[in-house]
């Protein structure tokens, strides 16, 4: 609770089953884009429903809430009036997963900040993942219809080897990813690197990382990003991220 008496919170949601469908409702973390939430991955006020086993259908509806921090500066934080989307995933045998999705973000004409008043943004994406023993290879392509986007499309290729597991001390994993991601398909990216190139139009470059279970329920990770702007290649960003995650 702040001095003005308002109560603010990050998460408050219910998750369960309604008939055969999985339902999440409230303020929760909505992830769109599979690998890291490349399209959107932050708080969302709404409802999400998914149904199915080998073929999974899903949809959501509500209001994005990633600009809550602007309330500290007495600014309107409602950049998007509402958002909704539908998606489908399908398992092709044991080793292949394919997916497709459509996401629509509708602008709020009342947003005060000039750079928040963009066009409606409809984004569709298709992708797949191939798993072979300890190695997985995934890729996604996305396209936006936003007229104010400098680059309205993008893709990534994501490779993972093994992976640390909290319940297995000594387990470890390696990861690599190549980005060619446009600003039109990026609403709020979910990766830990907040230091993006300032050249506009999105970014391109790579990520390298490793994780290791140092003890039960203790995961250490280190990740390195080397990125540059898709429009201005002189705009560059290199970031080293380390973390120790303890679960209990």
PDB file of N, CA and C in Angstrom, residues 30-34 39-40 44 47-49 56-62 82-89 99-106 119-127 140-146 152 184-185 187:
ATOM      1  N   UNK A  30       0.909 -13.810 -18.517  1.00  0.00           N
ATOM      2  CA  UNK A  30       0.533 -14.355 -19.819  1.00  0.00           C
ATOM      3  C   UNK A  30       1.779 -14.453 -20.687  1.00  0.00           C
ATOM      4  N   UNK A  31       2.019 -15.618 -21.257  1.00  0.00           N
ATOM      5  CA  UNK A  31       3.184 -15.822 -22.112  1.00  0.00           C
ATOM      6  C   UNK A  31       2.731 -16.138 -23.534  1.00  0.00           C
ATOM      7  N   UNK A  32       3.193 -15.327 -24.479  1.00  0.00           N
ATOM      8  CA  UNK A  32       2.895 -15.521 -25.896  1.00  0.00           C
ATOM      9  C   UNK A  32       4.212 -15.567 -26.661  1.00  0.00           C
ATOM     10  N   UNK A  33       4.445 -16.655 -27.382  1.00  0.00           N
ATOM     11  CA  UNK A  33       5.661 -16.736 -28.172  1.00  0.00           C
ATOM     12  C   UNK A  33       6.549 -17.913 -27.857  1.00  0.00           C
ATOM     13  N   UNK A  34       6.160 -18.774 -26.942  1.00  0.00           N
ATOM     14  CA  UNK A  34       6.801 -20.058 -26.674  1.00  0.00           C
ATOM     15  C   UNK A  34       8.190 -19.955 -26.035  1.00  0.00           C
ATOM     16  N   UNK A  39       6.709 -12.601 -27.825  1.00  0.00           N
ATOM     17  CA  UNK A  39       5.717 -11.591 -28.190  1.00  0.00           C
ATOM     18  C   UNK A  39       5.236 -10.832 -26.962  1.00  0.00           C
ATOM     19  N   UNK A  40       4.918 -11.561 -25.900  1.00  0.00           N
ATOM     20  CA  UNK A  40       4.411 -10.938 -24.669  1.00  0.00           C
ATOM     21  C   UNK A  40       4.654 -11.885 -23.512  1.00  0.00           C
ATOM     22  N   UNK A  44      -1.144  -9.762 -16.791  1.00  0.00           N
ATOM     23  CA  UNK A  44      -2.312  -9.641 -17.667  1.00  0.00           C
ATOM     24  C   UNK A  44      -3.557  -9.849 -16.811  1.00  0.00           C
ATOM     25  N   UNK A  47      -8.734 -13.773 -18.552  1.00  0.00           N
ATOM     26  CA  UNK A  47      -9.021 -15.196 -18.427  1.00  0.00           C
ATOM     27  C   UNK A  47      -8.382 -15.934 -19.594  1.00  0.00           C
ATOM     28  N   UNK A  48      -7.874 -17.139 -19.322  1.00  0.00           N
ATOM     29  CA  UNK A  48      -7.231 -17.965 -20.334  1.00  0.00           C
ATOM     30  C   UNK A  48      -7.769 -19.384 -20.211  1.00  0.00           C
ATOM     31  N   UNK A  49      -8.102 -19.993 -21.349  1.00  0.00           N
ATOM     32  CA  UNK A  49      -8.691 -21.320 -21.371  1.00  0.00           C
ATOM     33  C   UNK A  49      -7.938 -22.179 -22.385  1.00  0.00           C
ATOM     34  N   UNK A  56      -4.043 -29.280 -28.712  1.00  0.00           N
ATOM     35  CA  UNK A  56      -4.440 -28.367 -27.643  1.00  0.00           C
ATOM     36  C   UNK A  56      -4.911 -27.045 -28.238  1.00  0.00           C
ATOM     37  N   UNK A  57      -6.144 -26.687 -27.944  1.00  0.00           N
ATOM     38  CA  UNK A  57      -6.715 -25.410 -28.378  1.00  0.00           C
ATOM     39  C   UNK A  57      -6.748 -24.461 -27.200  1.00  0.00           C
ATOM     40  N   UNK A  58      -6.459 -23.184 -27.438  1.00  0.00           N
ATOM     41  CA  UNK A  58      -6.443 -22.214 -26.354  1.00  0.00           C
ATOM     42  C   UNK A  58      -6.919 -20.852 -26.789  1.00  0.00           C
ATOM     43  N   UNK A  59      -7.281 -20.050 -25.821  1.00  0.00           N
ATOM     44  CA  UNK A  59      -7.690 -18.679 -26.082  1.00  0.00           C
ATOM     45  C   UNK A  59      -7.633 -17.869 -24.808  1.00  0.00           C
ATOM     46  N   UNK A  60      -7.585 -16.547 -24.949  1.00  0.00           N
ATOM     47  CA  UNK A  60      -7.548 -15.654 -23.797  1.00  0.00           C
ATOM     48  C   UNK A  60      -8.223 -14.330 -24.150  1.00  0.00           C
ATOM     49  N   UNK A  61      -8.609 -13.592 -23.118  1.00  0.00           N
ATOM     50  CA  UNK A  61      -9.222 -12.282 -23.310  1.00  0.00           C
ATOM     51  C   UNK A  61      -8.972 -11.449 -22.051  1.00  0.00           C
ATOM     52  N   UNK A  62      -8.653 -10.184 -22.221  1.00  0.00           N
ATOM     53  CA  UNK A  62      -8.465  -9.324 -21.061  1.00  0.00           C
ATOM     54  C   UNK A  62      -7.701  -8.064 -21.395  1.00  0.00           C
ATOM     55  N   UNK A  82      -7.422  -3.487 -24.628  1.00  0.00           N
ATOM     56  CA  UNK A  82      -7.699  -4.900 -24.375  1.00  0.00           C
ATOM     57  C   UNK A  82      -6.888  -5.744 -25.346  1.00  0.00           C
ATOM     58  N   UNK A  83      -6.869  -7.048 -25.085  1.00  0.00           N
ATOM     59  CA  UNK A  83      -6.170  -7.975 -25.963  1.00  0.00           C
ATOM     60  C   UNK A  83      -6.874  -9.327 -25.922  1.00  0.00           C
ATOM     61  N   UNK A  84      -6.801 -10.045 -27.020  1.00  0.00           N
ATOM     62  CA  UNK A  84      -7.363 -11.384 -27.081  1.00  0.00           C
ATOM     63  C   UNK A  84      -6.583 -12.201 -28.109  1.00  0.00           C
ATOM     64  N   UNK A  85      -6.705 -13.522 -28.011  1.00  0.00           N
ATOM     65  CA  UNK A  85      -5.995 -14.354 -28.962  1.00  0.00           C
ATOM     66  C   UNK A  85      -6.454 -15.793 -28.920  1.00  0.00           C
ATOM     67  N   UNK A  86      -6.093 -16.520 -29.970  1.00  0.00           N
ATOM     68  CA  UNK A  86      -6.376 -17.948 -30.065  1.00  0.00           C
ATOM     69  C   UNK A  86      -5.109 -18.654 -30.530  1.00  0.00           C
ATOM     70  N   UNK A  87      -4.955 -19.919 -30.134  1.00  0.00           N
ATOM     71  CA  UNK A  87      -3.766 -20.659 -30.531  1.00  0.00           C
ATOM     72  C   UNK A  87      -4.070 -22.145 -30.562  1.00  0.00           C
ATOM     73  N   UNK A  88      -3.220 -22.881 -31.266  1.00  0.00           N
ATOM     74  CA  UNK A  88      -3.359 -24.329 -31.356  1.00  0.00           C
ATOM     75  C   UNK A  88      -1.965 -24.950 -31.343  1.00  0.00           C
ATOM     76  N   UNK A  89      -1.815 -26.056 -30.627  1.00  0.00           N
ATOM     77  CA  UNK A  89      -0.600 -26.857 -30.627  1.00  0.00           C
ATOM     78  C   UNK A  89      -0.968 -28.299 -30.952  1.00  0.00           C
ATOM     79  N   UNK A  99       2.901 -25.430 -33.784  1.00  0.00           N
ATOM     80  CA  UNK A  99       1.966 -24.487 -33.192  1.00  0.00           C
ATOM     81  C   UNK A  99       1.680 -23.320 -34.131  1.00  0.00           C
ATOM     82  N   UNK A 100       0.560 -22.668 -33.874  1.00  0.00           N
ATOM     83  CA  UNK A 100       0.171 -21.455 -34.598  1.00  0.00           C
ATOM     84  C   UNK A 100      -0.702 -20.626 -33.664  1.00  0.00           C
ATOM     85  N   UNK A 101      -0.619 -19.299 -33.803  1.00  0.00           N
ATOM     86  CA  UNK A 101      -1.407 -18.442 -32.938  1.00  0.00           C
ATOM     87  C   UNK A 101      -1.713 -17.105 -33.578  1.00  0.00           C
ATOM     88  N   UNK A 102      -2.762 -16.465 -33.072  1.00  0.00           N
ATOM     89  CA  UNK A 102      -3.165 -15.125 -33.509  1.00  0.00           C
ATOM     90  C   UNK A 102      -3.455 -14.295 -32.263  1.00  0.00           C
ATOM     91  N   UNK A 103      -2.817 -13.126 -32.159  1.00  0.00           N
ATOM     92  CA  UNK A 103      -2.967 -12.249 -30.998  1.00  0.00           C
ATOM     93  C   UNK A 103      -3.318 -10.845 -31.457  1.00  0.00           C
ATOM     94  N   UNK A 104      -4.340 -10.264 -30.825  1.00  0.00           N
ATOM     95  CA  UNK A 104      -4.802  -8.922 -31.210  1.00  0.00           C
ATOM     96  C   UNK A 104      -4.737  -7.997 -29.994  1.00  0.00           C
ATOM     97  N   UNK A 105      -3.943  -6.923 -30.117  1.00  0.00           N
ATOM     98  CA  UNK A 105      -3.829  -5.898 -29.083  1.00  0.00           C
ATOM     99  C   UNK A 105      -4.468  -4.617 -29.611  1.00  0.00           C
ATOM    100  N   UNK A 106      -5.484  -4.123 -28.890  1.00  0.00           N
ATOM    101  CA  UNK A 106      -6.221  -2.943 -29.329  1.00  0.00           C
ATOM    102  C   UNK A 106      -5.775  -1.732 -28.528  1.00  0.00           C
ATOM    103  N   UNK A 119      -0.827   2.036 -33.249  1.00  0.00           N
ATOM    104  CA  UNK A 119      -1.961   1.421 -33.926  1.00  0.00           C
ATOM    105  C   UNK A 119      -2.366   0.144 -33.199  1.00  0.00           C
ATOM    106  N   UNK A 120      -3.574  -0.340 -33.517  1.00  0.00           N
ATOM    107  CA  UNK A 120      -3.913  -1.705 -33.131  1.00  0.00           C
ATOM    108  C   UNK A 120      -2.849  -2.632 -33.726  1.00  0.00           C
ATOM    109  N   UNK A 121      -2.585  -3.713 -33.026  1.00  0.00           N
ATOM    110  CA  UNK A 121      -1.539  -4.621 -33.489  1.00  0.00           C
ATOM    111  C   UNK A 121      -2.060  -6.056 -33.477  1.00  0.00           C
ATOM    112  N   UNK A 122      -2.184  -6.644 -34.643  1.00  0.00           N
ATOM    113  CA  UNK A 122      -2.564  -8.049 -34.782  1.00  0.00           C
ATOM    114  C   UNK A 122      -1.332  -8.831 -35.215  1.00  0.00           C
ATOM    115  N   UNK A 123      -0.984  -9.856 -34.452  1.00  0.00           N
ATOM    116  CA  UNK A 123       0.230 -10.630 -34.698  1.00  0.00           C
ATOM    117  C   UNK A 123      -0.135 -12.103 -34.860  1.00  0.00           C
ATOM    118  N   UNK A 124       0.322 -12.712 -35.929  1.00  0.00           N
ATOM    119  CA  UNK A 124       0.167 -14.160 -36.055  1.00  0.00           C
ATOM    120  C   UNK A 124       1.543 -14.803 -36.054  1.00  0.00           C
ATOM    121  N   UNK A 125       1.610 -16.038 -35.590  1.00  0.00           N
ATOM    122  CA  UNK A 125       2.894 -16.732 -35.533  1.00  0.00           C
ATOM    123  C   UNK A 125       2.709 -18.221 -35.818  1.00  0.00           C
ATOM    124  N   UNK A 126       3.735 -18.823 -36.380  1.00  0.00           N
ATOM    125  CA  UNK A 126       3.767 -20.265 -36.614  1.00  0.00           C
ATOM    126  C   UNK A 126       5.147 -20.762 -36.213  1.00  0.00           C
ATOM    127  N   UNK A 127       5.212 -22.009 -35.749  1.00  0.00           N
ATOM    128  CA  UNK A 127       6.508 -22.540 -35.354  1.00  0.00           C
ATOM    129  C   UNK A 127       6.443 -24.008 -35.040  1.00  0.00           C
ATOM    130  N   UNK A 140      10.354 -20.105 -34.554  1.00  0.00           N
ATOM    131  CA  UNK A 140       9.070 -19.426 -34.723  1.00  0.00           C
ATOM    132  C   UNK A 140       9.229 -18.262 -35.688  1.00  0.00           C
ATOM    133  N   UNK A 141       8.220 -18.058 -36.518  1.00  0.00           N
ATOM    134  CA  UNK A 141       8.128 -16.880 -37.378  1.00  0.00           C
ATOM    135  C   UNK A 141       6.871 -16.112 -37.010  1.00  0.00           C
ATOM    136  N   UNK A 142       6.969 -14.792 -36.901  1.00  0.00           N
ATOM    137  CA  UNK A 142       5.828 -13.957 -36.519  1.00  0.00           C
ATOM    138  C   UNK A 142       5.714 -12.771 -37.465  1.00  0.00           C
ATOM    139  N   UNK A 143       4.469 -12.304 -37.669  1.00  0.00           N
ATOM    140  CA  UNK A 143       4.187 -11.175 -38.579  1.00  0.00           C
ATOM    141  C   UNK A 143       3.119 -10.293 -37.961  1.00  0.00           C
ATOM    142  N   UNK A 144       3.325  -8.973 -38.041  1.00  0.00           N
ATOM    143  CA  UNK A 144       2.406  -7.992 -37.475  1.00  0.00           C
ATOM    144  C   UNK A 144       1.776  -7.156 -38.586  1.00  0.00           C
ATOM    145  N   UNK A 145       0.573  -6.609 -38.312  1.00  0.00           N
ATOM    146  CA  UNK A 145      -0.056  -5.711 -39.276  1.00  0.00           C
ATOM    147  C   UNK A 145      -0.007  -4.254 -38.821  1.00  0.00           C
ATOM    148  N   UNK A 146       0.771  -3.945 -37.782  1.00  0.00           N
ATOM    149  CA  UNK A 146       0.836  -2.581 -37.247  1.00  0.00           C
ATOM    150  C   UNK A 146       1.497  -1.645 -38.264  1.00  0.00           C
ATOM    151  N   UNK A 152       7.997  -5.259 -39.273  1.00  0.00           N
ATOM    152  CA  UNK A 152       6.750  -5.891 -38.861  1.00  0.00           C
ATOM    153  C   UNK A 152       6.826  -7.411 -38.782  1.00  0.00           C
ATOM    154  N   UNK A 184       7.510  -4.699 -34.431  1.00  0.00           N
ATOM    155  CA  UNK A 184       6.083  -4.932 -34.629  1.00  0.00           C
ATOM    156  C   UNK A 184       5.570  -6.189 -33.958  1.00  0.00           C
ATOM    157  N   UNK A 185       6.454  -7.171 -33.729  1.00  0.00           N
ATOM    158  CA  UNK A 185       6.023  -8.427 -33.102  1.00  0.00           C
ATOM    159  C   UNK A 185       6.473  -8.510 -31.644  1.00  0.00           C
ATOM    160  N   UNK A 187       5.574  -6.963 -28.147  1.00  0.00           N
ATOM    161  CA  UNK A 187       4.758  -6.138 -27.252  1.00  0.00           C
ATOM    162  C   UNK A 187       5.474  -5.942 -25.924  1.00  0.00           C
TER     163      UNK A 187
END
